[in-house]
Amino acid sequence: MLPEKDPRNENRRDFLKQSSALMALAITPPLVLKAAANDEKIAGLFEKVPVSMTINGQKVQQSVEPRVTLLDFLREQLALTGTKKGCDHGQCGACTVHVNGRRINSCLTLAVMQEGNEITTIEGLAQGETLHPMQVAFIEHDAFQCGYCTPGQIMSAVACVREGHAGSPEQIREFMSGNICRCGAYDNIVHAVTAVKDGGEKV
């Protein structure tokens, strides 16, 4: 026969549960409580700030939430979807763009941090219908397979040549190591970068 439950213990447990719940609510920031109450409106809890930058030669003025990355800003607000979202942790290089001429992973920087900067994405490399020499070289050397990493690879390859880091296949591999190709087209990528560097065309 099971022993009878002491109602005093039950009341004590209920009291502790209720007290803990009330304490949690008391110390939870109002912003978190409001967000938890309505997930769909969480974006509205972040005040947007104005940001101005030059993207692919065009002046852009937008309002953006402070938490938005440059990658998401380019893709979602400006519809520049050539810049790809891969790992979203700065490890694959699919989101590589140029900021003031230097390559960066756009998933690792906030859009608001680019105030006044010049951004170049894969869409900004070509001159109208004329492809950039690196784009031409990637096509001629079949330097892509599935193509998902290609925009980031090309942006990094252009920077590699501009930085003077394309003196040998080994050097190219070293300075392109932040861009991952899951298909394994690395040899052809190196050939494409070498062809542009040896061709002497302005990149």
PDB file of N, CA, C and O in Angstrom, residues 133-134 137-139 141 143 187-197:
ATOM      1  N   PRO A 133      37.660  40.009 -66.752  1.00  0.00           N
ATOM      2  CA  PRO A 133      38.618  38.975 -67.174  1.00  0.00           C
ATOM      3  C   PRO A 133      38.599  37.726 -66.298  1.00  0.00           C
ATOM      4  O   PRO A 133      38.777  36.606 -66.809  1.00  0.00           O
ATOM      5  N   MET A 134      38.367  37.878 -64.995  1.00  0.00           N
ATOM      6  CA  MET A 134      38.341  36.709 -64.114  1.00  0.00           C
ATOM      7  C   MET A 134      37.095  35.871 -64.377  1.00  0.00           C
ATOM      8  O   MET A 134      37.151  34.636 -64.317  1.00  0.00           O
ATOM      9  N   ALA A 137      37.875  33.926 -67.484  1.00  0.00           N
ATOM     10  CA  ALA A 137      38.834  32.854 -67.214  1.00  0.00           C
ATOM     11  C   ALA A 137      38.165  31.677 -66.508  1.00  0.00           C
ATOM     12  O   ALA A 137      38.468  30.514 -66.804  1.00  0.00           O
ATOM     13  N   PHE A 138      37.257  31.949 -65.578  1.00  0.00           N
ATOM     14  CA  PHE A 138      36.554  30.860 -64.893  1.00  0.00           C
ATOM     15  C   PHE A 138      35.727  30.046 -65.888  1.00  0.00           C
ATOM     16  O   PHE A 138      35.628  28.822 -65.757  1.00  0.00           O
ATOM     17  N   ILE A 139      35.143  30.713 -66.865  1.00  0.00           N
ATOM     18  CA  ILE A 139      34.363  29.994 -67.881  1.00  0.00           C
ATOM     19  C   ILE A 139      35.288  29.179 -68.773  1.00  0.00           C
ATOM     20  O   ILE A 139      35.053  27.990 -69.039  1.00  0.00           O
ATOM     21  N   HIS A 141      38.251  28.011 -68.255  1.00  0.00           N
ATOM     22  CA  HIS A 141      38.970  26.926 -67.573  1.00  0.00           C
ATOM     23  C   HIS A 141      38.029  26.012 -66.793  1.00  0.00           C
ATOM     24  O   HIS A 141      38.501  25.156 -66.036  1.00  0.00           O
ATOM     25  N   ALA A 143      36.171  26.466 -64.208  1.00  0.00           N
ATOM     26  CA  ALA A 143      36.587  26.550 -62.806  1.00  0.00           C
ATOM     27  C   ALA A 143      35.407  26.500 -61.840  1.00  0.00           C
ATOM     28  O   ALA A 143      35.468  27.055 -60.746  1.00  0.00           O
ATOM     29  N   ASP A 187      41.894  22.825 -58.883  1.00  0.00           N
ATOM     30  CA  ASP A 187      42.927  22.913 -59.927  1.00  0.00           C
ATOM     31  C   ASP A 187      42.519  23.884 -61.024  1.00  0.00           C
ATOM     32  O   ASP A 187      43.329  24.703 -61.482  1.00  0.00           O
ATOM     33  N   ASN A 188      41.268  23.802 -61.449  1.00  0.00           N
ATOM     34  CA  ASN A 188      40.801  24.693 -62.510  1.00  0.00           C
ATOM     35  C   ASN A 188      40.711  26.145 -62.036  1.00  0.00           C
ATOM     36  O   ASN A 188      40.935  27.075 -62.816  1.00  0.00           O
ATOM     37  N   ILE A 189      40.401  26.328 -60.780  1.00  0.00           N
ATOM     38  CA  ILE A 189      40.374  27.677 -60.212  1.00  0.00           C
ATOM     39  C   ILE A 189      41.782  28.275 -60.242  1.00  0.00           C
ATOM     40  O   ILE A 189      41.978  29.433 -60.634  1.00  0.00           O
ATOM     41  N   VAL A 190      42.760  27.486 -59.857  1.00  0.00           N
ATOM     42  CA  VAL A 190      44.154  27.950 -59.880  1.00  0.00           C
ATOM     43  C   VAL A 190      44.560  28.295 -61.307  1.00  0.00           C
ATOM     44  O   VAL A 190      45.218  29.316 -61.548  1.00  0.00           O
ATOM     45  N   HIS A 191      44.154  27.478 -62.273  1.00  0.00           N
ATOM     46  CA  HIS A 191      44.484  27.753 -63.680  1.00  0.00           C
ATOM     47  C   HIS A 191      43.858  29.065 -64.138  1.00  0.00           C
ATOM     48  O   HIS A 191      44.488  29.844 -64.869  1.00  0.00           O
ATOM     49  N   ALA A 192      42.640  29.304 -63.714  1.00  0.00           N
ATOM     50  CA  ALA A 192      41.950  30.536 -64.114  1.00  0.00           C
ATOM     51  C   ALA A 192      42.649  31.762 -63.532  1.00  0.00           C
ATOM     52  O   ALA A 192      42.860  32.766 -64.226  1.00  0.00           O
ATOM     53  N   VAL A 193      43.006  31.689 -62.257  1.00  0.00           N
ATOM     54  CA  VAL A 193      43.686  32.818 -61.614  1.00  0.00           C
ATOM     55  C   VAL A 193      45.043  33.057 -62.263  1.00  0.00           C
ATOM     56  O   VAL A 193      45.426  34.208 -62.538  1.00  0.00           O
ATOM     57  N   THR A 194      45.756  31.978 -62.561  1.00  0.00           N
ATOM     58  CA  THR A 194      47.066  32.092 -63.210  1.00  0.00           C
ATOM     59  C   THR A 194      46.944  32.730 -64.584  1.00  0.00           C
ATOM     60  O   THR A 194      47.756  33.591 -64.961  1.00  0.00           O
ATOM     61  N   ALA A 195      45.922  32.340 -65.328  1.00  0.00           N
ATOM     62  CA  ALA A 195      45.718  32.879 -66.679  1.00  0.00           C
ATOM     63  C   ALA A 195      45.483  34.386 -66.641  1.00  0.00           C
ATOM     64  O   ALA A 195      46.019  35.141 -67.465  1.00  0.00           O
ATOM     65  N   VAL A 196      44.693  34.845 -65.688  1.00  0.00           N
ATOM     66  CA  VAL A 196      44.428  36.283 -65.570  1.00  0.00           C
ATOM     67  C   VAL A 196      45.681  37.027 -65.159  1.00  0.00           C
ATOM     68  O   VAL A 196      46.009  38.084 -65.701  1.00  0.00           O
ATOM     69  N   LYS A 197      46.416  36.471 -64.205  1.00  0.00           N
ATOM     70  CA  LYS A 197      47.634  37.116 -63.745  1.00  0.00           C
ATOM     71  C   LYS A 197      48.652  37.195 -64.869  1.00  0.00           C
ATOM     72  O   LYS A 197      49.261  38.246 -65.115  1.00  0.00           O
TER      73      LYS A 197
END
